[in-house]
XYZ file of C-alpha atoms in Angstrom:
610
model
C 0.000 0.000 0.000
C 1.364 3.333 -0.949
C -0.290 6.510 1.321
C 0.232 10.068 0.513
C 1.684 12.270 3.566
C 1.492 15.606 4.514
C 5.032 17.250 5.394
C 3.879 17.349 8.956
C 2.688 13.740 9.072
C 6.331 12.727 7.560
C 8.078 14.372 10.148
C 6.287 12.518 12.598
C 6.374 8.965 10.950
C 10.341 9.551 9.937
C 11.320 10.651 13.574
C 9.225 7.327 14.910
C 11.291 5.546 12.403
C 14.642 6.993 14.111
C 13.314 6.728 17.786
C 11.697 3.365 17.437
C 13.027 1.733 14.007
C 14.522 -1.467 16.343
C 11.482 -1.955 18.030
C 9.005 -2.375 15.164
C 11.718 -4.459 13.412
C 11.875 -7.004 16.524
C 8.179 -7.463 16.975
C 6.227 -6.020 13.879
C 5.995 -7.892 10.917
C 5.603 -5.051 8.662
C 7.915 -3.392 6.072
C 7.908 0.481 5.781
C 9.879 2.894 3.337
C 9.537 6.502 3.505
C 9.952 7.894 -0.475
C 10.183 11.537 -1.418
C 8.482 12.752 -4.806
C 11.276 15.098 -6.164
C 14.031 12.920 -5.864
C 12.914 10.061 -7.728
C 10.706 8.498 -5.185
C 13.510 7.346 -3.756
C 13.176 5.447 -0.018
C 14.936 8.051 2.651
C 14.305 5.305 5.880
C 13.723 1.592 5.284
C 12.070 -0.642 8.374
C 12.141 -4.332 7.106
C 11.561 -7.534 10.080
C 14.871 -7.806 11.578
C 14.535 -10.430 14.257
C 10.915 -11.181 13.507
C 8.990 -13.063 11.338
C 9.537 -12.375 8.230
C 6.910 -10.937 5.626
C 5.897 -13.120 2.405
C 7.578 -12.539 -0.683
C 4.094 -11.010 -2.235
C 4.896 -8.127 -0.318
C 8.785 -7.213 -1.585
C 8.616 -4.053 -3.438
C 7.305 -4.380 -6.721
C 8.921 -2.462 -9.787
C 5.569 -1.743 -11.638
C 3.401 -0.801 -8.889
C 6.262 1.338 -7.232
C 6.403 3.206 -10.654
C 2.679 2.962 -11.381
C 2.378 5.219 -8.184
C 5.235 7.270 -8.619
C 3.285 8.449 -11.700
C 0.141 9.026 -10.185
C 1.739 11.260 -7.595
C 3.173 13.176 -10.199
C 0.048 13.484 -12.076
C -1.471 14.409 -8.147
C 1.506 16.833 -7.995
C 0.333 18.722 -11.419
C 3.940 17.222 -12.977
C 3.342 17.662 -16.985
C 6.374 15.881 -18.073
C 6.459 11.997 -19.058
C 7.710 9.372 -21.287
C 5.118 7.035 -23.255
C 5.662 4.131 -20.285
C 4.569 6.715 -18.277
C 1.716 7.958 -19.643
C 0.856 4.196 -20.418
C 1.134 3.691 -16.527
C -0.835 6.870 -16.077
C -3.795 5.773 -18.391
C -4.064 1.975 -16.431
C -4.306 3.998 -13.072
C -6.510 6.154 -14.364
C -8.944 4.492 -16.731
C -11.933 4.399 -13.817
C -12.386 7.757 -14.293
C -13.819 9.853 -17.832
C -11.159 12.142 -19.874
C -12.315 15.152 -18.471
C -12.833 14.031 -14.663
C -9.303 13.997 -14.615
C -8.441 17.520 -16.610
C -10.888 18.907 -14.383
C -9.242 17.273 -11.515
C -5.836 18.133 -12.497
C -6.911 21.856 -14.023
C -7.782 22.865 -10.356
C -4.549 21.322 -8.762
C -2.683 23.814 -11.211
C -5.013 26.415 -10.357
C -3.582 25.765 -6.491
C -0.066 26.461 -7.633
C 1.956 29.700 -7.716
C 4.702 27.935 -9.993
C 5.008 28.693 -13.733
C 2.286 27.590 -15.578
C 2.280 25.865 -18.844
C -0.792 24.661 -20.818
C -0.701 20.267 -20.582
C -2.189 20.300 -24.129
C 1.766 20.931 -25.420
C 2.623 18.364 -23.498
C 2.466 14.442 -23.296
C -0.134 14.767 -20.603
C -2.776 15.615 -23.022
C -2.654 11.902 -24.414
C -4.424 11.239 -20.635
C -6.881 13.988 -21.152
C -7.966 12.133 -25.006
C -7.508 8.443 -24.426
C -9.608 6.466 -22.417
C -7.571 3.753 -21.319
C -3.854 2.263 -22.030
C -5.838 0.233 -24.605
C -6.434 3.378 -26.883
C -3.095 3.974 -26.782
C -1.898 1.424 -27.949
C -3.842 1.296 -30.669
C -2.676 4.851 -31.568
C 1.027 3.339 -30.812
C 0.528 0.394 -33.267
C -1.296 2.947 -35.898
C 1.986 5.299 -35.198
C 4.154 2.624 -35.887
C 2.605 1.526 -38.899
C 3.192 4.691 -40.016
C 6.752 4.829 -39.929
C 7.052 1.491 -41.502
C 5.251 2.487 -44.897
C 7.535 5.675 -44.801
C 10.778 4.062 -44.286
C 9.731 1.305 -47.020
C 9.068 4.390 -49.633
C 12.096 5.759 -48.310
C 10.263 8.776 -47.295
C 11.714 11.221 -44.132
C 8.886 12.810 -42.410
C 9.724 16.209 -44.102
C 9.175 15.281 -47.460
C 6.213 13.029 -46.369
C 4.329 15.688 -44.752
C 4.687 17.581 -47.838
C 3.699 15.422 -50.321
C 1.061 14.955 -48.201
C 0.157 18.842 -47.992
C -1.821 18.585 -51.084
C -2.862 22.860 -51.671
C 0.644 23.242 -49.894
C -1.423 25.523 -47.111
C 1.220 24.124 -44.320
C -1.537 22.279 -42.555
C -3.016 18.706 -42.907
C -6.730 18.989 -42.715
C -8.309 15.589 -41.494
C -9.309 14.478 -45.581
C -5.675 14.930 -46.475
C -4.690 12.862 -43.691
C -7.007 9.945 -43.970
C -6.259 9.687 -48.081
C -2.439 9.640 -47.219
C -2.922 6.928 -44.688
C -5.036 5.322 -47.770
C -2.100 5.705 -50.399
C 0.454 4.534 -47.309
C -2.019 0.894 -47.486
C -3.016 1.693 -43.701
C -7.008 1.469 -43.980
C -8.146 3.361 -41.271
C -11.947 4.210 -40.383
C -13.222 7.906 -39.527
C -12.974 7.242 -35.884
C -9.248 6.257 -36.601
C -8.442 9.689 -37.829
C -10.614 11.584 -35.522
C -8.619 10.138 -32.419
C -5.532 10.767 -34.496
C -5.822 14.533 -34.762
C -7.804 14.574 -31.385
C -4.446 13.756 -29.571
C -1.815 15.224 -31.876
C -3.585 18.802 -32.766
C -1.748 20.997 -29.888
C -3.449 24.372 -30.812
C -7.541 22.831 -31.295
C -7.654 24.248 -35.126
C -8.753 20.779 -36.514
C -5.485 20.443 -38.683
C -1.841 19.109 -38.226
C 0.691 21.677 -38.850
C 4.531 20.314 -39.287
C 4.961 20.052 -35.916
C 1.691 18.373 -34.902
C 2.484 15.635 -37.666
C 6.020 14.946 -36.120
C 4.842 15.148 -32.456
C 2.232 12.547 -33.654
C 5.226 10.486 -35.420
C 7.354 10.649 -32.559
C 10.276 11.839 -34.853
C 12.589 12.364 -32.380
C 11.430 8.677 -29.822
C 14.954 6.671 -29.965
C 13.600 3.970 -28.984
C 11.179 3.593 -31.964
C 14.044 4.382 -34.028
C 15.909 1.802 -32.730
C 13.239 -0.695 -33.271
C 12.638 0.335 -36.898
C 16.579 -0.153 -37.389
C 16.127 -3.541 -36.026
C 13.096 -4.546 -37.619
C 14.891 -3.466 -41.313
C 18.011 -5.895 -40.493
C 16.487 -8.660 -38.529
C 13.273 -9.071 -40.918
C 14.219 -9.155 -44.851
C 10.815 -9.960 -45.893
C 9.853 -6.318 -45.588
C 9.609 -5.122 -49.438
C 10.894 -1.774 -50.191
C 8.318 0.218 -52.259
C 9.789 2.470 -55.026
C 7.882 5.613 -55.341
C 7.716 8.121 -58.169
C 6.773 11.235 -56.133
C 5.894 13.377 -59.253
C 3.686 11.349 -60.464
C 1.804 10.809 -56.609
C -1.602 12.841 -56.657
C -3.652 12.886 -53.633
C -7.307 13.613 -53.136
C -8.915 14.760 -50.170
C -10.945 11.867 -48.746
C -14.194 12.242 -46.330
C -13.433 15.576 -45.438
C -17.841 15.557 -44.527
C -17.523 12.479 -42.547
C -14.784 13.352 -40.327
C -16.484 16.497 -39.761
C -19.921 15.138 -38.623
C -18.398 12.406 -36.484
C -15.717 14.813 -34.837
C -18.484 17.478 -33.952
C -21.145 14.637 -32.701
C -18.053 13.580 -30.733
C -17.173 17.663 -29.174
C -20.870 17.593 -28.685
C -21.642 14.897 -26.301
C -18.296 15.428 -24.431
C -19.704 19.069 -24.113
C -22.996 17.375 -22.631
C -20.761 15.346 -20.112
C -18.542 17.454 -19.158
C -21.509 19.798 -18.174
C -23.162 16.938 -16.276
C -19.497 16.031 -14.681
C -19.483 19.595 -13.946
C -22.918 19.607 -12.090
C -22.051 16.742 -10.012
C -18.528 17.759 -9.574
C -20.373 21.739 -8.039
C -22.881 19.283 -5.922
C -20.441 17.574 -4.352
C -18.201 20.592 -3.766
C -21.166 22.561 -2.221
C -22.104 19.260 0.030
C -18.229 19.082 1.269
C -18.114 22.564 1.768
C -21.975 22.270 4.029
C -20.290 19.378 5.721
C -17.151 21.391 6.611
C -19.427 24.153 8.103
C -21.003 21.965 10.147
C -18.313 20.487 11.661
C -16.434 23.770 12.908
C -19.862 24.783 13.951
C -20.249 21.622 16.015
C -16.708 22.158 17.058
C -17.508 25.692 18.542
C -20.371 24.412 20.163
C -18.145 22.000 22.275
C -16.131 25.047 23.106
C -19.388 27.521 23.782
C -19.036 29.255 21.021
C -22.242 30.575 19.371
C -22.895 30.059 15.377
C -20.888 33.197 13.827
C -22.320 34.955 12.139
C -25.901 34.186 13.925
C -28.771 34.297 11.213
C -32.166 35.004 11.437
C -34.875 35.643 9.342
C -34.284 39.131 8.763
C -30.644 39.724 10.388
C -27.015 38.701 10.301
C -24.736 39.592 12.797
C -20.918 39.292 12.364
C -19.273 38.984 15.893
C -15.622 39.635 15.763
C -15.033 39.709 19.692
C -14.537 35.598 20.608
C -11.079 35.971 18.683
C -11.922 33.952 15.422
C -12.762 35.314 12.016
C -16.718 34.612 11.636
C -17.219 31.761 9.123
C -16.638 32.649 5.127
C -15.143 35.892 6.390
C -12.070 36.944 3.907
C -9.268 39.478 5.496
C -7.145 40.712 3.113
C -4.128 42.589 4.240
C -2.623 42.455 7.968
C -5.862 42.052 10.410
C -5.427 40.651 13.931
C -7.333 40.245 16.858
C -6.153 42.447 20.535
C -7.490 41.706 24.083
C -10.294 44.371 25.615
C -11.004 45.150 29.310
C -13.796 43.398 29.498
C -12.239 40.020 28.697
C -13.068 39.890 24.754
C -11.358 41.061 21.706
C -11.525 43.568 19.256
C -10.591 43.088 15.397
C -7.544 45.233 14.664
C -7.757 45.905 10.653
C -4.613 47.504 9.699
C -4.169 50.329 6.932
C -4.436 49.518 2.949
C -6.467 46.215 4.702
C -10.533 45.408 4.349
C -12.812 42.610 5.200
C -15.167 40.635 2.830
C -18.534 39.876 4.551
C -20.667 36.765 3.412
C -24.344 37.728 2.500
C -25.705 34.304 0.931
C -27.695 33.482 3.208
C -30.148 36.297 2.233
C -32.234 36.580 -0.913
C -33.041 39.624 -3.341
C -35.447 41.745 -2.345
C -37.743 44.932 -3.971
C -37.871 42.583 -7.643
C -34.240 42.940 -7.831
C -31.309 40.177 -8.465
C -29.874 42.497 -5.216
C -30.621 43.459 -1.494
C -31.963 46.759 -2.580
C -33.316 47.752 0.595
C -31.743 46.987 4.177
C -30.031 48.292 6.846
C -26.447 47.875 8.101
C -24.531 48.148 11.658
C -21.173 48.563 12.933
C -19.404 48.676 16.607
C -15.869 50.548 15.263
C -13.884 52.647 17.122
C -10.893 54.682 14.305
C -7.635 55.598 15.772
C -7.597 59.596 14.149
C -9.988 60.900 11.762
C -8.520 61.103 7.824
C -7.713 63.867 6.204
C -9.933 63.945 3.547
C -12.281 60.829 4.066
C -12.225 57.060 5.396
C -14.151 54.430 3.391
C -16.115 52.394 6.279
C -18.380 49.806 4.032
C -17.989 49.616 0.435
C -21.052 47.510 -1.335
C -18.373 45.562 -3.717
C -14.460 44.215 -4.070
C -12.341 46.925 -4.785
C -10.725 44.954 -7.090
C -13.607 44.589 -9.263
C -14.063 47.252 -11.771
C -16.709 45.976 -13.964
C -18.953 46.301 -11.466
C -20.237 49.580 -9.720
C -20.012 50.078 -6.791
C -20.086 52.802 -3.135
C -18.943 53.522 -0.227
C -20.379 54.984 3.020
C -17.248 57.110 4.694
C -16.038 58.829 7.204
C -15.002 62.566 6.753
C -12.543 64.631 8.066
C -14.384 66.658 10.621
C -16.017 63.253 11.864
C -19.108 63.054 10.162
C -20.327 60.240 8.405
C -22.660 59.440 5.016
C -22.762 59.072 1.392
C -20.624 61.216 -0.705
C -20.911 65.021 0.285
C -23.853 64.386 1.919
C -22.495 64.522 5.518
C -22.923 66.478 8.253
C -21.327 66.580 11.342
C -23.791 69.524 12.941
C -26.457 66.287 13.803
C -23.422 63.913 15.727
C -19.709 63.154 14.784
C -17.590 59.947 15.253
C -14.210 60.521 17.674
C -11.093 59.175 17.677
C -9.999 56.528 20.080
C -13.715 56.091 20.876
C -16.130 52.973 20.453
C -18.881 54.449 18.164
C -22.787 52.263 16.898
C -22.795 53.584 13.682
C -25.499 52.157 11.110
C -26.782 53.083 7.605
C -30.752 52.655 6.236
C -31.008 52.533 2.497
C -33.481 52.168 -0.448
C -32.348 52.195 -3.548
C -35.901 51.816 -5.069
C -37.013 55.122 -2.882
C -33.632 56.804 -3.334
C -33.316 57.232 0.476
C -30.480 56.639 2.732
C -30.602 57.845 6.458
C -27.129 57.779 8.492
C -26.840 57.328 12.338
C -24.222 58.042 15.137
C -25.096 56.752 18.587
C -28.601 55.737 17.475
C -28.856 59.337 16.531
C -29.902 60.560 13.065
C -26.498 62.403 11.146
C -27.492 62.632 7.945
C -31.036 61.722 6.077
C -31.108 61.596 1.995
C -34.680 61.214 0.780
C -36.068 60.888 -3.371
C -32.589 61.574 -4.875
C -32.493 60.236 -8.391
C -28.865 59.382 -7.939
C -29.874 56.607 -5.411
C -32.551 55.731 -7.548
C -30.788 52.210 -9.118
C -32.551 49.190 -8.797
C -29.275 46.586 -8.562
C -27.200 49.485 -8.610
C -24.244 50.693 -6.712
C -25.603 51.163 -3.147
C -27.318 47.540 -4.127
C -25.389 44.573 -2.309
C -24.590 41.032 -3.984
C -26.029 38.627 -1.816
C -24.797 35.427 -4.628
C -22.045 33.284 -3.368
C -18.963 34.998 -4.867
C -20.773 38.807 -3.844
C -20.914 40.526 -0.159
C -20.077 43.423 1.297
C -16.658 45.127 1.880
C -15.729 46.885 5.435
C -12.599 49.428 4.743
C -12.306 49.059 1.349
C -11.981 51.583 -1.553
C -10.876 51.990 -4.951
C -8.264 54.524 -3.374
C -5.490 52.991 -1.219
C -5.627 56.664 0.843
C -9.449 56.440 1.850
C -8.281 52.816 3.385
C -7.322 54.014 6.682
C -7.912 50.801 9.235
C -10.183 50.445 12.191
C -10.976 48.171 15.046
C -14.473 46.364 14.883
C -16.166 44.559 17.161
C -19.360 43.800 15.252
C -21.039 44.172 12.041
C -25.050 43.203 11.822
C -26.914 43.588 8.676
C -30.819 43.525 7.905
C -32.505 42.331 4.819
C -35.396 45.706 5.131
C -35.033 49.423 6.169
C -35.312 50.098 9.927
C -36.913 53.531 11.340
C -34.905 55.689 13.410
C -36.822 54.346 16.771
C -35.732 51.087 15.627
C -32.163 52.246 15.086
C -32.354 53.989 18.732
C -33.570 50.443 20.169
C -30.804 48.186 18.730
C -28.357 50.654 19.976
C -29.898 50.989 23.502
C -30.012 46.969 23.734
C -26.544 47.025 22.374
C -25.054 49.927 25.204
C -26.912 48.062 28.133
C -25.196 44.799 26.660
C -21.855 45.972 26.504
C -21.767 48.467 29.930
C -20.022 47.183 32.773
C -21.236 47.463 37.008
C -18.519 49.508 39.340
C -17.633 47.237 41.927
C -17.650 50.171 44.501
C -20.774 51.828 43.872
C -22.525 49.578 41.613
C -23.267 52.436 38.775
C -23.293 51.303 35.364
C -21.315 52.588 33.015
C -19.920 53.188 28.981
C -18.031 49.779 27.996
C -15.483 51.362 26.822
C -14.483 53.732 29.602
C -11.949 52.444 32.260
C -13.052 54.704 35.306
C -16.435 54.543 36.777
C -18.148 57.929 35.715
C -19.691 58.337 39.127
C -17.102 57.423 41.972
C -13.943 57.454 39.755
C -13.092 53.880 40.848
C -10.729 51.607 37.888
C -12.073 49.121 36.332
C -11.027 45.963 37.179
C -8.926 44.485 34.111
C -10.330 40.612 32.960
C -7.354 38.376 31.780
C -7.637 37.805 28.559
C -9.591 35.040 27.118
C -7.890 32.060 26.382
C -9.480 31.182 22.718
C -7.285 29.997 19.767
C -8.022 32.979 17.387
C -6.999 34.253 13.951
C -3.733 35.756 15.660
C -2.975 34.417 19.118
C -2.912 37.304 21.964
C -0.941 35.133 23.493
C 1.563 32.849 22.549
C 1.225 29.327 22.743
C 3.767 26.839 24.242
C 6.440 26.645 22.005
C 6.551 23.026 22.175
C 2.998 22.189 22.081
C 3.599 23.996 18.907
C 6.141 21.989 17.514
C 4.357 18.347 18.354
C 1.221 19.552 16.803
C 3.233 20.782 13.576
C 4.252 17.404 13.900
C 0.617 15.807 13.400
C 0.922 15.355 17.240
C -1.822 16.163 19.468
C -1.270 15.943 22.839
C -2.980 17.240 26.070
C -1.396 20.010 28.482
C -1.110 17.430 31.368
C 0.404 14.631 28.786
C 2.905 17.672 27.734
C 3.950 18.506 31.299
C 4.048 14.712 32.725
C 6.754 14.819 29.963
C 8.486 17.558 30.931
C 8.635 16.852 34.512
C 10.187 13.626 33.366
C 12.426 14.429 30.886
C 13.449 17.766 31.227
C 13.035 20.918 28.941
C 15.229 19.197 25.853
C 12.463 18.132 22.925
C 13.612 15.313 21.796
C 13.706 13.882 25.131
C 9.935 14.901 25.498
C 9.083 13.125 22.375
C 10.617 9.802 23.062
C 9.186 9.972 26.456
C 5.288 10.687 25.404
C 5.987 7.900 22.164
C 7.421 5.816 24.946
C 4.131 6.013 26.771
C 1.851 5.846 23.997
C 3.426 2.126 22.586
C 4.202 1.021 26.138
């Protein structure tokens, strides 16, 4: 059996190798070699029974299966270089699976690299991606072979084959000019023949052979077919040569039509499977990903963690204070999460740095493919004001300039809105201070009403501008859409903030609704003076009424998107490993073995196979 390790997991196996190698050879009766990809899958540690029983000979190494899977880590590793055995192993491994499960399969590994990348159909990949089975190629080999026979018996190089074959002398070989030299060559051959003939050896998809297709397909440059039609010519002399009079050698087309109609039926229903592949390929994608949701939900249940975000009917809120990135929540840029006084955390979102909010889990509303009406939140505290303006939510990626889209800011002089429609006379956002600030809009009314505090700032009402069903104040609520938090089209608008919420709702809320949610949200986050009981702001650290400090919370110990604090060193390095172990397993090894690692190791892999 041949199993596929991660780096981590190798580490771990290779160092039990080292620690207990004599062990497992004395009582295990079990052979183990540890191979590495990019040297030639060659074994780095060997185990085999030393003073034990010894295995059956069935299970020595064998050649064809060691190189069978050498190949098929290759083709797992997105390799694009190999030799016909290869390929031929390739095809065997592979032939349970359709032509374009696997290009599908191995187009997204390459779409997971950073290398280089070079297109497999220039390649001798792309035989994989054409040919069913190891069976179809050798066909084509045979065919290939064939080939080269009739040309060396007329004493014809490739060159001068290809064209005398190039009827019009156009440079290319069109499928009819192919099958009628095949014809003239004594190699009857059936449409299908030729279609799968310039299926695999057509590099560019133009339907002909240029020069280069035809000697790819001939394998001009294979020494070991040379070398077998050299043998073949002095081992065999009942091989006739054929004497050919090349001026007098005129070629017609043949079934240019036919090819045509069965090569297009043929593109047509591979079309129609790949787009049923596709389908099931999305399906199974979208139940892996629902199954991976679940779990780290279930997971942060053990721990007490609530769903993040928590949906309702008509509401999403984003809760960045547990010290995890909610789930489907993209940072981009340097963001990390720093301890509060009251014993949660605050997301830190650095300058020329924005988040990208999820909003799938709402539909359209007002007619519209969009949320065209609905109402956004936001517990953000800014460290100065800008000089000219701050973009706080931003209804699109900033990246994407096809589609429109705005931004709500933050000016200079601390008021808040759309565009120059701000005004800091009604309430103002601080610096260094914890600030509710929310936004109602309707693009189908052309309203949009700002608040500060729970307090009105700014109210737009029947402006044709906002008028834009699915326009730019409109938010994508499809899968690859959401909404942006510090993010502009201008890298000096993208000044940072800390967050400790975001909640979004799927209708317009009035401004007593506005002034409720932010009521329930100050009682929520106010904190009780231990002296004289008074309540007060949750982000002040003196009680407002006797003066008394606020007694600092340590800070919660949660594994987040960037640890406050850092974790044991060593607990580190074990779990790199593919080692978990508990806290009390760590420090009954220390306490045994001292502070030195490997030590620790050999002592809690002592325990474990004791």
């Amino acid at each position: 059996h041949f199993v596929a390790l991660s780096l981590a997991e190798a580490e771990t196996i290779r160092r039990i190798m080292h620690l207990k190698g004599h062990l497992i050879r004395q009582t295990a009766q079990i052979e183990m070699k540890l191979r590495v990809l990019p040297i030639d899958f060659a074994a780095i540690d060997v185990i085999v029974p030393g003073d034990g029983p010894q295995l059956p000979l069935s299970a020595n190494d064998q050649t064809y299966q060691t190189a069978s899977t050498q190949q098929c880590m290759r083709f797992f590793d997105g390799e694009l270089q190999y030799t016909d055995r290869h390929v031929n192993m390739l095809l065997r491994a592979l032939q349970g699976s359709t032509c374009r499960q696997r290009q599908l399969f191995f187009e997204h590994v390459m779409g997971c690299r950073r290398r280089m990348r070079r297109k497999w159909q220039e390649t001798p990949l792309s035989k994989v991606f054409s040919l069913r089975s190891e069976f179809h190629l050798l066909q084509q080999r045979a065919q290939v072979f064939r080939i080269r026979l009739a040309l060396a018996q007329r004493q014809l190089s490739f060159f001068d084959a290809f064209c005398l074959f190039d009827i019009d002398k156009s440079g290319l070989l069109t499928p009819g000019k192919l099958w009628a030299a095949l014809d003239w060559l004594g190699l009857h051959c059936s449409a299908g023949d030729i279609v799968d003939l310039m299926r695999t050896s057509d590099t560019d998809g133009d339907g002909n052979l240029s020069w280069g297709d035809f000697a790819h397909m001939l394998r001009w440059n294979d020494d070991d077919l040379a070398k077998a039609d050299n043998s073949l010519f002095q081992n065999v002399r009942a091989i006739p040569m054929v004497d050919v009079d090349i001026d007098s050698v005129h070629l017609q087309p043949k079934g240019e039509e036919e090819v045509k109609v069965m090569w297009q039926a043929l593109e047509k229903d591979a079309a129609r499977q790949a787009e049923v592949e596709l389908k099931e390929y999305t399906a199974l994608e979208e139940q892996r990903n629902l199954e991976l949701d679940k779990e780290e939900e279930r997971r942060d249940l053990d721990k007490g963690i609530a769903p993040n975000p928590s949906v309702d009917d008509e509401k999403a809120r984003f809760d960045f204070t547990i010290g995890k990135l909610p789930r489907k929540t993209t940072a981009y840029g340097f963001v990390e999460f720093r301890a509060q006084a009251d014993n949660r955390f605050s997301l830190f979102v650095d300058k020329k740095s924005y988040l990208l909010l999820p909003l799938s889990f709402f539909s359209p509303n007002a007619d519209g493919d969009r949320l065209n009406k609905y109402t956004v939140m936001m517990d953000v505290m800014v460290k100065q004001l800008p000089v000219v303006q701050q973009a706080l939510i931003r209804t699109g990626l900033p990246t994407n300039i096809r589609k429109p889209a705005a931004e709500l800011i933050l000016q200079a002089d601390g008021s808040v809105g759309y565009g120059p429609f701000c005004d800091a006379s009604l309430g103002r956002m601080a610096p260094m201070k914890w600030h509710h600030v929310a936004f109602s809009i309707d693009t189908i009314e052309g309203s949009l009403v700002s608040y500060v505090d729970g307090q009105v700032v700014s109210v737009i009402a029947n402006f044709g501008e906002l008028m834009d069903r699915d326009g730019a104040l409109s938010l994508d609520v499809h899968p690859e859409g959401g909404v942006c938090l510090f993010a502009s089209h201008e890298d000096t608008s993208m000044m940072g903030a800390q967050l400790r919420s975001f909640t979004i709702f799927n209708r317009v809320l009035g401004p007593a609704e506005v002034q409720g949610v932010y009521e329930t949200h100050r009682t929520e986050t106010s904190w009780e003076c231990s002296v004289c009981t008074g309540k007060n702001e949750g982000d002040s650290l003196t009680c407002q009424i006797c003066g008394a400090q606020r007694a600092v919370l340590p800070a919660p110990s949660v594994v987040s998107h960037r640890d406050v604090v850092p974790p044991n060193p060593i607990m580190t390095q074990l779990r790199e490993m593919g080692l978990e172990v508990t806290e009390d397993e760590l420090q009954a090894a220390i306490n045994a073995s001292g502070e030195d690692f490997e030590r620790i190791f050999e002592h809690i892999m002592s325990q474990r196979f004791a």
